[in-house]
PDB file of C-alpha atoms in Angstrom:
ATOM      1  CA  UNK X   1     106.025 -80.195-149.539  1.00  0.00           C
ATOM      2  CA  UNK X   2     102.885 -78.708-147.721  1.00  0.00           C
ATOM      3  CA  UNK X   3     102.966 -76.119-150.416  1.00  0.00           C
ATOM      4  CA  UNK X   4     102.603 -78.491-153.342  1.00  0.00           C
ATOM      5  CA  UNK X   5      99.758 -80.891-151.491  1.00  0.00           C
ATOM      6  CA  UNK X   6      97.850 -77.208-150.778  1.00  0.00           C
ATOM      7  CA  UNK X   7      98.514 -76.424-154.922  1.00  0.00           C
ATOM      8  CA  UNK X   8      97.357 -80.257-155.771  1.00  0.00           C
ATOM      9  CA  UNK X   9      94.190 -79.832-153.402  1.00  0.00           C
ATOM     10  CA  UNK X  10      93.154 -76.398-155.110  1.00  0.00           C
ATOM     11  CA  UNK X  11      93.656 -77.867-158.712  1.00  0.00           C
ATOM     12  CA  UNK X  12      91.157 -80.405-158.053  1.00  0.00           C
ATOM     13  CA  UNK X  13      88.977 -77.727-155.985  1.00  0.00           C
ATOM     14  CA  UNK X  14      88.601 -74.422-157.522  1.00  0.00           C
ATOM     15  CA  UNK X  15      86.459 -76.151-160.515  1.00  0.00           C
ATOM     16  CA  UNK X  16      83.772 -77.496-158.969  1.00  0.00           C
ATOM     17  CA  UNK X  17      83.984 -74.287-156.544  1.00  0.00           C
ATOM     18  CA  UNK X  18      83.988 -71.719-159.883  1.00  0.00           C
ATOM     19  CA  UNK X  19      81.069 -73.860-161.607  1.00  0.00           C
ATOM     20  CA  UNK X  20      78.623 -73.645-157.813  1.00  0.00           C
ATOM     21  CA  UNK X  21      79.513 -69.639-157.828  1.00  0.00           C
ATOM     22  CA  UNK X  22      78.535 -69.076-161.412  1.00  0.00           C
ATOM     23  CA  UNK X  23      75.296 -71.670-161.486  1.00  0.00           C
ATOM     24  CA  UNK X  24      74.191 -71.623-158.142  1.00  0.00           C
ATOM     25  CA  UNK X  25      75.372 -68.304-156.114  1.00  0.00           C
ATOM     26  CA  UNK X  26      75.245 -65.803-159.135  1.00  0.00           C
ATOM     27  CA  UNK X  27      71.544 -66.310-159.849  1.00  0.00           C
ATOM     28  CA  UNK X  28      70.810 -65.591-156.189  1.00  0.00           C
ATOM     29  CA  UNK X  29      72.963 -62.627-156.366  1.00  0.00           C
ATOM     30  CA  UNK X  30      71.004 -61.569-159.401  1.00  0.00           C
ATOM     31  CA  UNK X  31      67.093 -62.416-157.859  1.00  0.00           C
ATOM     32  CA  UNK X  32      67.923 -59.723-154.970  1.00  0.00           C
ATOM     33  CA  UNK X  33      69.240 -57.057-158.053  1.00  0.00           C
ATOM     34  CA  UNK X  34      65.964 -58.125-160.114  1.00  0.00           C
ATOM     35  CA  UNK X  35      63.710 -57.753-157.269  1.00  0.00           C
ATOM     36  CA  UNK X  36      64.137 -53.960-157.139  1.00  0.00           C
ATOM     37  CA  UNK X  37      63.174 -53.250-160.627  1.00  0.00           C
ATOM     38  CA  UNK X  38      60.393 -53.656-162.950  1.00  0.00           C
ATOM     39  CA  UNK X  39      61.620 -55.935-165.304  1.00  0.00           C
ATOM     40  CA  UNK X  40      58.955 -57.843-167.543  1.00  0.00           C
ATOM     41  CA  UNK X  41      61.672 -60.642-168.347  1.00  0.00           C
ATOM     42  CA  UNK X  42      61.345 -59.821-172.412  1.00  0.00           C
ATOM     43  CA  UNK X  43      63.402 -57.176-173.150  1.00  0.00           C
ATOM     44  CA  UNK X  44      66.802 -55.723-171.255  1.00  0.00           C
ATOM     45  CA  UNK X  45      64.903 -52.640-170.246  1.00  0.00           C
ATOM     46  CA  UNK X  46      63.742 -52.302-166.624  1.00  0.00           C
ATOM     47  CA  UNK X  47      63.825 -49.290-164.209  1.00  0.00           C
ATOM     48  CA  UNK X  48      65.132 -49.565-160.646  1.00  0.00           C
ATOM     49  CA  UNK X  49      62.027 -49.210-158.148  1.00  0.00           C
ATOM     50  CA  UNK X  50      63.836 -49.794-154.850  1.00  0.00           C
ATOM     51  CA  UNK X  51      61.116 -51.834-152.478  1.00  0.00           C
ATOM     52  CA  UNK X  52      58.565 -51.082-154.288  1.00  0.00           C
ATOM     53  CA  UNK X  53      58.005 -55.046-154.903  1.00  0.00           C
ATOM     54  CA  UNK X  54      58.092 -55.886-151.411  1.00  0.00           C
ATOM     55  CA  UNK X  55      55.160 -53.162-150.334  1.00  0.00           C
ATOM     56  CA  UNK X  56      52.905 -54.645-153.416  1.00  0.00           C
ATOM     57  CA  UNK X  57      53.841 -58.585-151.358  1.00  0.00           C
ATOM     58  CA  UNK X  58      52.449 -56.973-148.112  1.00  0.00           C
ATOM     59  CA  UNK X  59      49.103 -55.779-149.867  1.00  0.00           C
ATOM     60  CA  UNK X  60      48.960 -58.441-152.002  1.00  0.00           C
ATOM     61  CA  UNK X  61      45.773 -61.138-150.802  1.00  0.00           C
ATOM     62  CA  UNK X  62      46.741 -63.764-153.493  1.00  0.00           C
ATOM     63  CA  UNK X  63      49.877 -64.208-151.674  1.00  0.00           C
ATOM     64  CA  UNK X  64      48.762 -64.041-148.156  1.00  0.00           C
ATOM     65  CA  UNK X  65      46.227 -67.313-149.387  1.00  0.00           C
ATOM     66  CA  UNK X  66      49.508 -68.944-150.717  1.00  0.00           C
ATOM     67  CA  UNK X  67      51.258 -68.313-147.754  1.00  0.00           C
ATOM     68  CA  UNK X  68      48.380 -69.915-145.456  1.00  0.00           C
ATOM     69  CA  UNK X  69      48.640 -72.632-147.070  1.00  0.00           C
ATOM     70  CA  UNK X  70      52.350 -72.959-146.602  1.00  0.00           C
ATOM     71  CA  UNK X  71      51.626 -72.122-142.982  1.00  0.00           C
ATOM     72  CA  UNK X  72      49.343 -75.334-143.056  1.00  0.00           C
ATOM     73  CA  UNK X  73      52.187 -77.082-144.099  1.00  0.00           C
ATOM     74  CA  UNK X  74      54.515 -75.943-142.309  1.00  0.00           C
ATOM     75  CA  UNK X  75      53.128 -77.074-139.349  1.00  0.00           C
ATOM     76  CA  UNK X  76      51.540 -80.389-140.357  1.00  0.00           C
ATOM     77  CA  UNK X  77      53.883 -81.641-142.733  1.00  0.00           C
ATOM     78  CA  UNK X  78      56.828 -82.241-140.430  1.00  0.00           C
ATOM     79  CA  UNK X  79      54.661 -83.158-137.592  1.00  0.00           C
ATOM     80  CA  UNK X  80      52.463 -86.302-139.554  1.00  0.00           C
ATOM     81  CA  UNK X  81      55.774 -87.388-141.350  1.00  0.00           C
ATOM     82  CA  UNK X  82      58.044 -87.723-138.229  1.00  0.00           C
ATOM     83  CA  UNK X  83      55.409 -89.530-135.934  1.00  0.00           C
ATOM     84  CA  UNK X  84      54.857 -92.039-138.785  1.00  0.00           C
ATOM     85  CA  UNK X  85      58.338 -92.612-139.502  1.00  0.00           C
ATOM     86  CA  UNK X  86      58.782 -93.180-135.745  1.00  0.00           C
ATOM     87  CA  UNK X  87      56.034 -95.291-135.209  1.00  0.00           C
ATOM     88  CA  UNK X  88      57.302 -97.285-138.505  1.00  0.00           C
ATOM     89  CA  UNK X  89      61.148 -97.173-137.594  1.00  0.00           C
ATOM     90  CA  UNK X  90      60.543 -98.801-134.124  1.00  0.00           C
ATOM     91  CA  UNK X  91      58.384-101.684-135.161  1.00  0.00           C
ATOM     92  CA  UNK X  92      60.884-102.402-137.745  1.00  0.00           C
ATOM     93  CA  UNK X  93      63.628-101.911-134.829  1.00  0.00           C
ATOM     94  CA  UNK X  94      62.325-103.190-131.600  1.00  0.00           C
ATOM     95  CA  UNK X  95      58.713-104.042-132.336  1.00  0.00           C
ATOM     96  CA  UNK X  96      59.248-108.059-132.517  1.00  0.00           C
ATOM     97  CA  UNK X  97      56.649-110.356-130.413  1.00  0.00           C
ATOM     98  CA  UNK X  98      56.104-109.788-126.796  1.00  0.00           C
ATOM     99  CA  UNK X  99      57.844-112.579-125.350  1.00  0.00           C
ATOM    100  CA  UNK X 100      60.724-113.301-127.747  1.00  0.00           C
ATOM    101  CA  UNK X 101      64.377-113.339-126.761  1.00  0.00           C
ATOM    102  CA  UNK X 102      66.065-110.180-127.284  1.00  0.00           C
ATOM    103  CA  UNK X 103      65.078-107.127-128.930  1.00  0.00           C
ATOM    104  CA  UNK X 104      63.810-107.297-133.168  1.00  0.00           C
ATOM    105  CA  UNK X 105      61.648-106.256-135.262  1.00  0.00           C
ATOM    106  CA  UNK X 106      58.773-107.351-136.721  1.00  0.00           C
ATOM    107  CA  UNK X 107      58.746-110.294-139.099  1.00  0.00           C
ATOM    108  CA  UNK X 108      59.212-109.151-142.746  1.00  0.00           C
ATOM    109  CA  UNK X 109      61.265-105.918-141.661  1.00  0.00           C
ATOM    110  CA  UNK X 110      64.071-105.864-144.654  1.00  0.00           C
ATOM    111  CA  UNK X 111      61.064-106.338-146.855  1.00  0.00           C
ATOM    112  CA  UNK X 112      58.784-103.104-145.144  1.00  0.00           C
ATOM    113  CA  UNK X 113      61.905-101.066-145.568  1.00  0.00           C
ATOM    114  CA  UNK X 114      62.178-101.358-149.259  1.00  0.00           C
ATOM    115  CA  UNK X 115      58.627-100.839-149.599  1.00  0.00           C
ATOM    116  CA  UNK X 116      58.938 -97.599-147.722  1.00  0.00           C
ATOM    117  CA  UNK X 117      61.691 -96.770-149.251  1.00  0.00           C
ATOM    118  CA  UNK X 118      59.959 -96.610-152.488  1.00  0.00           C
ATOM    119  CA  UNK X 119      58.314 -93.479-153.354  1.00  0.00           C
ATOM    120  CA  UNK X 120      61.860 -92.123-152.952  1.00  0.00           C
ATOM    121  CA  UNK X 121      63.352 -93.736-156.340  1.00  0.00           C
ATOM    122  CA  UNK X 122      60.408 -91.755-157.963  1.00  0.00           C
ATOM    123  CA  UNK X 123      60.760 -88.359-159.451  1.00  0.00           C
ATOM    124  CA  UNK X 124      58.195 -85.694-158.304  1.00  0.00           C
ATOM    125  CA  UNK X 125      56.623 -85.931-161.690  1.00  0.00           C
ATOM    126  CA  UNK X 126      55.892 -89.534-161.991  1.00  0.00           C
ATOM    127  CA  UNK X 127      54.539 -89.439-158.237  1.00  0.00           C
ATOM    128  CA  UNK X 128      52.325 -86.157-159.019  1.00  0.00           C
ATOM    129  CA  UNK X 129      50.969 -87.860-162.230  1.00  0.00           C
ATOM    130  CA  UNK X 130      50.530 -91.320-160.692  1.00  0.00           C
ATOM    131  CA  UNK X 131      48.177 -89.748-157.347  1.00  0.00           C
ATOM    132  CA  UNK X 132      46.374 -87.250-160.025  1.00  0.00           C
ATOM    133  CA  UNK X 133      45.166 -90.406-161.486  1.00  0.00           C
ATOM    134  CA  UNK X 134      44.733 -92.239-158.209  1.00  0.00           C
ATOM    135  CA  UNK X 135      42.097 -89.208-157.328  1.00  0.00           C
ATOM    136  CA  UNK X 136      40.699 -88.880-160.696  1.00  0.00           C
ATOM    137  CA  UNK X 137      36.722 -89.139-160.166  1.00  0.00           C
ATOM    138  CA  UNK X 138      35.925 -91.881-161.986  1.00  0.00           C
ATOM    139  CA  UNK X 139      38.621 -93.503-162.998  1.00  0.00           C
ATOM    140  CA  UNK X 140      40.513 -92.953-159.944  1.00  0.00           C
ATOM    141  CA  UNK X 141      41.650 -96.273-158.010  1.00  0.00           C
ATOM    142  CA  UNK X 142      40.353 -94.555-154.294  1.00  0.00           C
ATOM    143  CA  UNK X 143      36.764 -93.773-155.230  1.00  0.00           C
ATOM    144  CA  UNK X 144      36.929 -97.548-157.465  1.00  0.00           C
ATOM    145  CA  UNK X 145      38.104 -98.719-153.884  1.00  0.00           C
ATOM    146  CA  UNK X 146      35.106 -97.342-152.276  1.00  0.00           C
ATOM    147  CA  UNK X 147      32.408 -97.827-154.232  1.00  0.00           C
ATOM    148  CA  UNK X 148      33.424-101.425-154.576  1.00  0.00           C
ATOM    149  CA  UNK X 149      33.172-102.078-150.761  1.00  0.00           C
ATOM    150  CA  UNK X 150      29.189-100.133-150.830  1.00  0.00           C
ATOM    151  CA  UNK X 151      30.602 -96.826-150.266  1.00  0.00           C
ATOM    152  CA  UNK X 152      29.904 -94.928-152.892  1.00  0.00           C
ATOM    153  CA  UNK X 153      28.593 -91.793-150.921  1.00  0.00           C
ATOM    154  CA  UNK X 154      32.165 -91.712-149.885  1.00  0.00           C
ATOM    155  CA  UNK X 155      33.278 -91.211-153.388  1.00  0.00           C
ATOM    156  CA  UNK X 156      34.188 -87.573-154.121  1.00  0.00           C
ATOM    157  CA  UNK X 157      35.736 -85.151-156.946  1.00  0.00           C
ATOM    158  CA  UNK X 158      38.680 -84.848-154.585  1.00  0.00           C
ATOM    159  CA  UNK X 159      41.039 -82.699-156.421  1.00  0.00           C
ATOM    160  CA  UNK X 160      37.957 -80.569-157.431  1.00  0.00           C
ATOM    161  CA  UNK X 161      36.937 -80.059-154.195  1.00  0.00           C
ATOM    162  CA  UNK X 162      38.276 -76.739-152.666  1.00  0.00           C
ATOM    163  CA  UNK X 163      37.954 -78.025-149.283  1.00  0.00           C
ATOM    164  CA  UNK X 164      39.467 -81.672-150.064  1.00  0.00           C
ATOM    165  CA  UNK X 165      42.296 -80.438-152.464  1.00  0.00           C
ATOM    166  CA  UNK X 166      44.937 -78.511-150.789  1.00  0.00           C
ATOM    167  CA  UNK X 167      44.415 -81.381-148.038  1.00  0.00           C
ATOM    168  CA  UNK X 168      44.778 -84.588-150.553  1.00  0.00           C
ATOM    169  CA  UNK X 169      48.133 -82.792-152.393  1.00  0.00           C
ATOM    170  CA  UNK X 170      49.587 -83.311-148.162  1.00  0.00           C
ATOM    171  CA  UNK X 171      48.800 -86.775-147.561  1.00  0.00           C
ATOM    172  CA  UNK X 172      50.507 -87.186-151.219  1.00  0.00           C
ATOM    173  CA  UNK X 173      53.684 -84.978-149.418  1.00  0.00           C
ATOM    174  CA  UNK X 174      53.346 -87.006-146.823  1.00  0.00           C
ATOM    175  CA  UNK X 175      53.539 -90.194-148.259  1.00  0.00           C
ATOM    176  CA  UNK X 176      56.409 -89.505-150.740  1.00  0.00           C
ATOM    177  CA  UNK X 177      58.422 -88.098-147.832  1.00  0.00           C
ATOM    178  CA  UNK X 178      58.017 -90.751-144.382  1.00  0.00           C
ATOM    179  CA  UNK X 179      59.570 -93.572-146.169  1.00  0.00           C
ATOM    180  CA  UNK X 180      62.913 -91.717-146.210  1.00  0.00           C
ATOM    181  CA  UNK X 181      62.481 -90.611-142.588  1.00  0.00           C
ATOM    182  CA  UNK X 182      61.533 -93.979-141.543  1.00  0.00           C
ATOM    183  CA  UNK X 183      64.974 -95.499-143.433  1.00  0.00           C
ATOM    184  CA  UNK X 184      67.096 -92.419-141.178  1.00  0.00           C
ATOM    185  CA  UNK X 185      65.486 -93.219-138.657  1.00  0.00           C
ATOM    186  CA  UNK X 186      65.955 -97.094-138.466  1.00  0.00           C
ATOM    187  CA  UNK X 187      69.380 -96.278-139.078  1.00  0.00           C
ATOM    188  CA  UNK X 188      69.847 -94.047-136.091  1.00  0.00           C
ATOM    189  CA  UNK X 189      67.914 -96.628-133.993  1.00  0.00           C
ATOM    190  CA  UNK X 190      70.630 -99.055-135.028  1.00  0.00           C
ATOM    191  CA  UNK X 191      73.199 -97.046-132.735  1.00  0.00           C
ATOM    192  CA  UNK X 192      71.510 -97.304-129.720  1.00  0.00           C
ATOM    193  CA  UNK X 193      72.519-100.483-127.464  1.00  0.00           C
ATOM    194  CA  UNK X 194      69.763-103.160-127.504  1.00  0.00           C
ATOM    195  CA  UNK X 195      70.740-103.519-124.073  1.00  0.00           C
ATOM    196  CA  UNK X 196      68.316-100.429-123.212  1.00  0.00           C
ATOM    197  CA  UNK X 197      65.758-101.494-124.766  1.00  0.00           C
ATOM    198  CA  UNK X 198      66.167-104.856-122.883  1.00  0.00           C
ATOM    199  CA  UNK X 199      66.014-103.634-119.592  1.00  0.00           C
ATOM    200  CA  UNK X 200      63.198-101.265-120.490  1.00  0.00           C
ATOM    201  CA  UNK X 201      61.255-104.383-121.722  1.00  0.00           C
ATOM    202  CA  UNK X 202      62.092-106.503-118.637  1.00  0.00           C
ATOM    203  CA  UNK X 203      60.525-103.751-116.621  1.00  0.00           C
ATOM    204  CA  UNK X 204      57.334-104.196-118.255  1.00  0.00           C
ATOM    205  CA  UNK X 205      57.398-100.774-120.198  1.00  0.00           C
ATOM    206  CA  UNK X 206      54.718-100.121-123.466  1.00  0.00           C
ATOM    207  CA  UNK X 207      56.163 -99.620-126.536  1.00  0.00           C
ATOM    208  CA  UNK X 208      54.208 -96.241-126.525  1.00  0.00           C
ATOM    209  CA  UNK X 209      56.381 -95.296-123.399  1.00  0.00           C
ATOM    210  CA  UNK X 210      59.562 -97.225-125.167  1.00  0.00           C
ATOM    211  CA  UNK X 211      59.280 -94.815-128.032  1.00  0.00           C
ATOM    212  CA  UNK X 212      58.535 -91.284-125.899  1.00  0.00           C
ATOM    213  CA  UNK X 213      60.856 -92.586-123.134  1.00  0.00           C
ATOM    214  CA  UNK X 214      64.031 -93.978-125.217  1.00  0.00           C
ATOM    215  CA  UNK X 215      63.924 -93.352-128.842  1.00  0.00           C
ATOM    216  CA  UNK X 216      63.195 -89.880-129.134  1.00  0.00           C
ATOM    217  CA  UNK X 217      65.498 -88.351-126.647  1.00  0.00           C
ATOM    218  CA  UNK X 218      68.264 -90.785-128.108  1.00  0.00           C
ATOM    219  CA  UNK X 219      67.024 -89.563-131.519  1.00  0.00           C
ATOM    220  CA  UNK X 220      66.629 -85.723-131.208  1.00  0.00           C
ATOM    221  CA  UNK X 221      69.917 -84.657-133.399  1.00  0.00           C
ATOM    222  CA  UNK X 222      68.287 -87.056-135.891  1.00  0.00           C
ATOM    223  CA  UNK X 223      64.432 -85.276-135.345  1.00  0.00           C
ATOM    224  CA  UNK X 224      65.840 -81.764-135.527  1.00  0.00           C
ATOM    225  CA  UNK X 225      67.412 -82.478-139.206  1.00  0.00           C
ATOM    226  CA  UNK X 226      64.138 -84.362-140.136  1.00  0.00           C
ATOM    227  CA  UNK X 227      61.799 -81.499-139.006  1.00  0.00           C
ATOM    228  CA  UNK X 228      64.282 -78.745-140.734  1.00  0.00           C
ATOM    229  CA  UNK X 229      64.105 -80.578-143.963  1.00  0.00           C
ATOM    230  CA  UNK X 230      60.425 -81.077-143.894  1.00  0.00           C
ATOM    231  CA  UNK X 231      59.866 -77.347-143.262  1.00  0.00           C
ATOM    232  CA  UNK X 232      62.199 -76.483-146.348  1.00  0.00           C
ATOM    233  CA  UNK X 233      59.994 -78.822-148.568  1.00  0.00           C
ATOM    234  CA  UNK X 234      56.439 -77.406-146.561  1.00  0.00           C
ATOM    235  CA  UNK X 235      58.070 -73.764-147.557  1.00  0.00           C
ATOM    236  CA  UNK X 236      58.329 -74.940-151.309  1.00  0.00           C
ATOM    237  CA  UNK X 237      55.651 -77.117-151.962  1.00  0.00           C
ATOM    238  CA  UNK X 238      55.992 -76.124-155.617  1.00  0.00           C
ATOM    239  CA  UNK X 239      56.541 -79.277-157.963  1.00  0.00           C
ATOM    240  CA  UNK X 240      53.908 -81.490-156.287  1.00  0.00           C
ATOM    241  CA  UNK X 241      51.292 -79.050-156.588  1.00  0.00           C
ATOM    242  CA  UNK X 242      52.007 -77.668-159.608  1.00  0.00           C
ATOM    243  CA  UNK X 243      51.341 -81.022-161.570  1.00  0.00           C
ATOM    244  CA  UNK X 244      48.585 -82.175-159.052  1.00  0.00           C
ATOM    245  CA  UNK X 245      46.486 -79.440-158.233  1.00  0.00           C
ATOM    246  CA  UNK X 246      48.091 -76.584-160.291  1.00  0.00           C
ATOM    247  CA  UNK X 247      47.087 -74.754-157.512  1.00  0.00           C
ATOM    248  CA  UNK X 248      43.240 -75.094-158.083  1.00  0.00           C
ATOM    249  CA  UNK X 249      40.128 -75.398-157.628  1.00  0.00           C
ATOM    250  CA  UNK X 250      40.368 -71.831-157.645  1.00  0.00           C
ATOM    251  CA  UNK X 251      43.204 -70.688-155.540  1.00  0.00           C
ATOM    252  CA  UNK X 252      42.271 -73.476-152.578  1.00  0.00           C
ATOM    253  CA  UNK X 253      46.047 -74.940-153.002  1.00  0.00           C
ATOM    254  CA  UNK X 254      48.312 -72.560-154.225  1.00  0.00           C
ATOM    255  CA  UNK X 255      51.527 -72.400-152.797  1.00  0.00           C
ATOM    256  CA  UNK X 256      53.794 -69.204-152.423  1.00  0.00           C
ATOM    257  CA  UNK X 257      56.478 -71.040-154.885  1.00  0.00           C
ATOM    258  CA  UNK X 258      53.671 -71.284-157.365  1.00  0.00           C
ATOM    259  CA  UNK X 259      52.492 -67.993-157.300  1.00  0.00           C
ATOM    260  CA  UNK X 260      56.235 -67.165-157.862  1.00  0.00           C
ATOM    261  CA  UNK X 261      56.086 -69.254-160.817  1.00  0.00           C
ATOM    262  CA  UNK X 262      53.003 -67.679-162.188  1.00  0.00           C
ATOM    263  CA  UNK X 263      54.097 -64.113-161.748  1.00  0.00           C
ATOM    264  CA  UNK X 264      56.883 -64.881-163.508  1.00  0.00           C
ATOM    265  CA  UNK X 265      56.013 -67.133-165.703  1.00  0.00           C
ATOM    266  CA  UNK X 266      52.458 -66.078-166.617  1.00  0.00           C
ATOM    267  CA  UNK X 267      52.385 -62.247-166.597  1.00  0.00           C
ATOM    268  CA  UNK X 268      55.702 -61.453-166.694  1.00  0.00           C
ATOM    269  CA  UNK X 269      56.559 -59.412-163.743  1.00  0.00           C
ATOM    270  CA  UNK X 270      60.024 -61.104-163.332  1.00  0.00           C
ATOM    271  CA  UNK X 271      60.894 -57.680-160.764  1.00  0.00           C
ATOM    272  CA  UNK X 272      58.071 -59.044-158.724  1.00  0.00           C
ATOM    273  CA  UNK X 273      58.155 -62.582-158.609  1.00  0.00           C
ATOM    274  CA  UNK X 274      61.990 -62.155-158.102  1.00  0.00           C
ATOM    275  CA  UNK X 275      60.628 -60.101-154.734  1.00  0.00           C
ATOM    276  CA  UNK X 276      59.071 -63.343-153.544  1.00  0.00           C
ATOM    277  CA  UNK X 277      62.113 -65.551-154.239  1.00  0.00           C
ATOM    278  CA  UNK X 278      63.821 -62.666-152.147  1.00  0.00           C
ATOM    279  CA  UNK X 279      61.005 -62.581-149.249  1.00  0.00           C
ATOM    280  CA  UNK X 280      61.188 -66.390-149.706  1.00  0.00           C
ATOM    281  CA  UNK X 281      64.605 -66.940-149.337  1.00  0.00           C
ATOM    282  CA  UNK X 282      64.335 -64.661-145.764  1.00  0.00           C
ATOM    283  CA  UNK X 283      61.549 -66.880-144.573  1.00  0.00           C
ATOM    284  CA  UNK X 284      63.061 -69.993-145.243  1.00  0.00           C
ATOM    285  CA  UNK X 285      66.211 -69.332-143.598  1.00  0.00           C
ATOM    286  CA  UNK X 286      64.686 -67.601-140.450  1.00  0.00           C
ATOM    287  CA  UNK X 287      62.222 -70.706-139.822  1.00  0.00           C
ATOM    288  CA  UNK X 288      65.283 -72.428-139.977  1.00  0.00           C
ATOM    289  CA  UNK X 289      67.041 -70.859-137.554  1.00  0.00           C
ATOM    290  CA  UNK X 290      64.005 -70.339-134.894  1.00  0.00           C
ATOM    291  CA  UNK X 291      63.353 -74.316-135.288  1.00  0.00           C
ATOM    292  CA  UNK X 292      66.641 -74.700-134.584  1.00  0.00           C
ATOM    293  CA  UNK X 293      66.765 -72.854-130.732  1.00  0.00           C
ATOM    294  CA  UNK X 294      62.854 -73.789-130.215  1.00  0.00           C
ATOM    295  CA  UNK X 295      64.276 -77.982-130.450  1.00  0.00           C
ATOM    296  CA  UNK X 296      67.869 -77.034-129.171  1.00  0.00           C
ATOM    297  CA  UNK X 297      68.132 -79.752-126.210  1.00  0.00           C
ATOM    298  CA  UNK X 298      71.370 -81.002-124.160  1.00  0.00           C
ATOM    299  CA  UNK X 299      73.049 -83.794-125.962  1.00  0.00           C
ATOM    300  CA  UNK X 300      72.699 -87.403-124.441  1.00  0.00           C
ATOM    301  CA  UNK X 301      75.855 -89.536-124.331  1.00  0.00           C
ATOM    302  CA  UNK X 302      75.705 -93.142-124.225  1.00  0.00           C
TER     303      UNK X 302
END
């Protein structure tokens, strides 16, 4: 009998299992035998040049620029995009009227979620298009905005600034990414007993200290899968700017999974760009696994 459910389980099993290792585990198997040759991606001809690849990433200055501005990322990204969904998540939670009966949140809250929620039925084409056009210099809806208040000295080329456009392609990150977080989060927030909150609120605590003193230790499992997930997308990075910024003006915005693209894409050097997938891969999984031990904290039980 257990031998037949075990046969029944791998029937329905070994399918989807063959179709992930040939679409999905044999390409990466094949980037790490690509990236030690000098194959142009047009013809089957290539010759094996060992690491070659990876000393031309270490003296490469294009790709130390991407990877500053991945760094950026990295650190911001995950940072601005938690807080917000925090601050969002408990108003929408616990951040009803001072003097109310029990613990709710603010008036309209089913609504705010849905609105927050929105950017995430988007796909990263439609959201790249729609904020290339919100920036556009004249047309664009943001320097419209401001010169229809009086504040037209305000009004900039922002995507062809250097110094404004690797910065306006992260508030766009950020923005397509904290509604999300702020719907985990209000979920998670759900779990915790009101009574807490209560008896925080009857001692006269802020909602400042509420959220630093409550929600977040109560919420760190939660925080420690938002912030990996965040640095994944800071590591990538690729779609949004791609379509915004294409990594201009100049090279102010380029990403490392750009770059990638372009190597590959552009000049052919599949043996090299296959090098950074490789070097890529590495990075992503050690940040990873050093965010995970720097926000490793003792589990609180309710």
């Amino acid at each position: 009998m257990r031998h037949g459910r075990r046969l029944f389980a791998l029937t329905f099993l070994l399918p989807p299992l063959a179709l992930y290792a040939v679409f999905v585990l044999s390409p990466y198997a094949q980037a790490f035998q690509i990236s030690a040759t000098d194959w142009k991606g047009l013809s089957p001809d290539y010759e094996y040049v060992g690491l070659d690849n990876f000393g031309k990433l270490l003296e490469d200055a294009h790709l130390w620029n991407a990877l500053k501005n991945n760094a950026i990322l990295l650190v911001a990204l995950p940072i601005i995009t938690i807080v917000l969904a925090l601050f969002f998540a408990t108003m929408l939670t616990v951040g009803g009227r001072k003097g109310k009966a029990g613990v709710s949140g603010v008036r309209g809250a089913a609504f705010y979620r849905v609105v927050y929620f929105f950017p995430q039925v988007l796909s990263v084409a439609i959201i790249g298009v729609l904020w290339k056009e919100v920036y556009a210099p004249r047309s664009g809806i943001l320097n419209g905005f401001l010169r229809a208040i009086g504040l037209d000295s305000l009004a900039k080329p922002w995507l062809g600034d250097p110094d404004l456009a690797f910065y306006c392609v992260m508030a766009v990150m950020v923005w397509s990414n904290v509604g999300f977080y702020v719907v985990l989060f209000n979920a998670a927030m759900q779990s915790i007993p009101k009574e807490i909150y209560e008896a925080a609120m009857l001692d006269g605590a802020e909602r400042g200290t509420v959220l630093r003193k409550i929600t977040v230790p109560l919420l760190w499992d939660t925080i420690q899968v938002a912030w990996i997930y965040l640095a994944v997308i800071a590591i990538d990075a690729f779609a949004l700017v791609q379509i915004v910024t294409n990594g201009g003006p100049g090279e102010s915005s380029r990403v490392v999974g750009l770059y990638l693209y372009e190597a590959a894409m552009n000049e052919n050097k599949f043996g090299f760009a296959s090098a950074i997938g490789v070097a890529l891969f590495f990075l992503t999984l050690s940040i990873a696994f050093v965010s995970l031990r720097l926000t490793r904290r003792e589990r609180i039980e309710l």
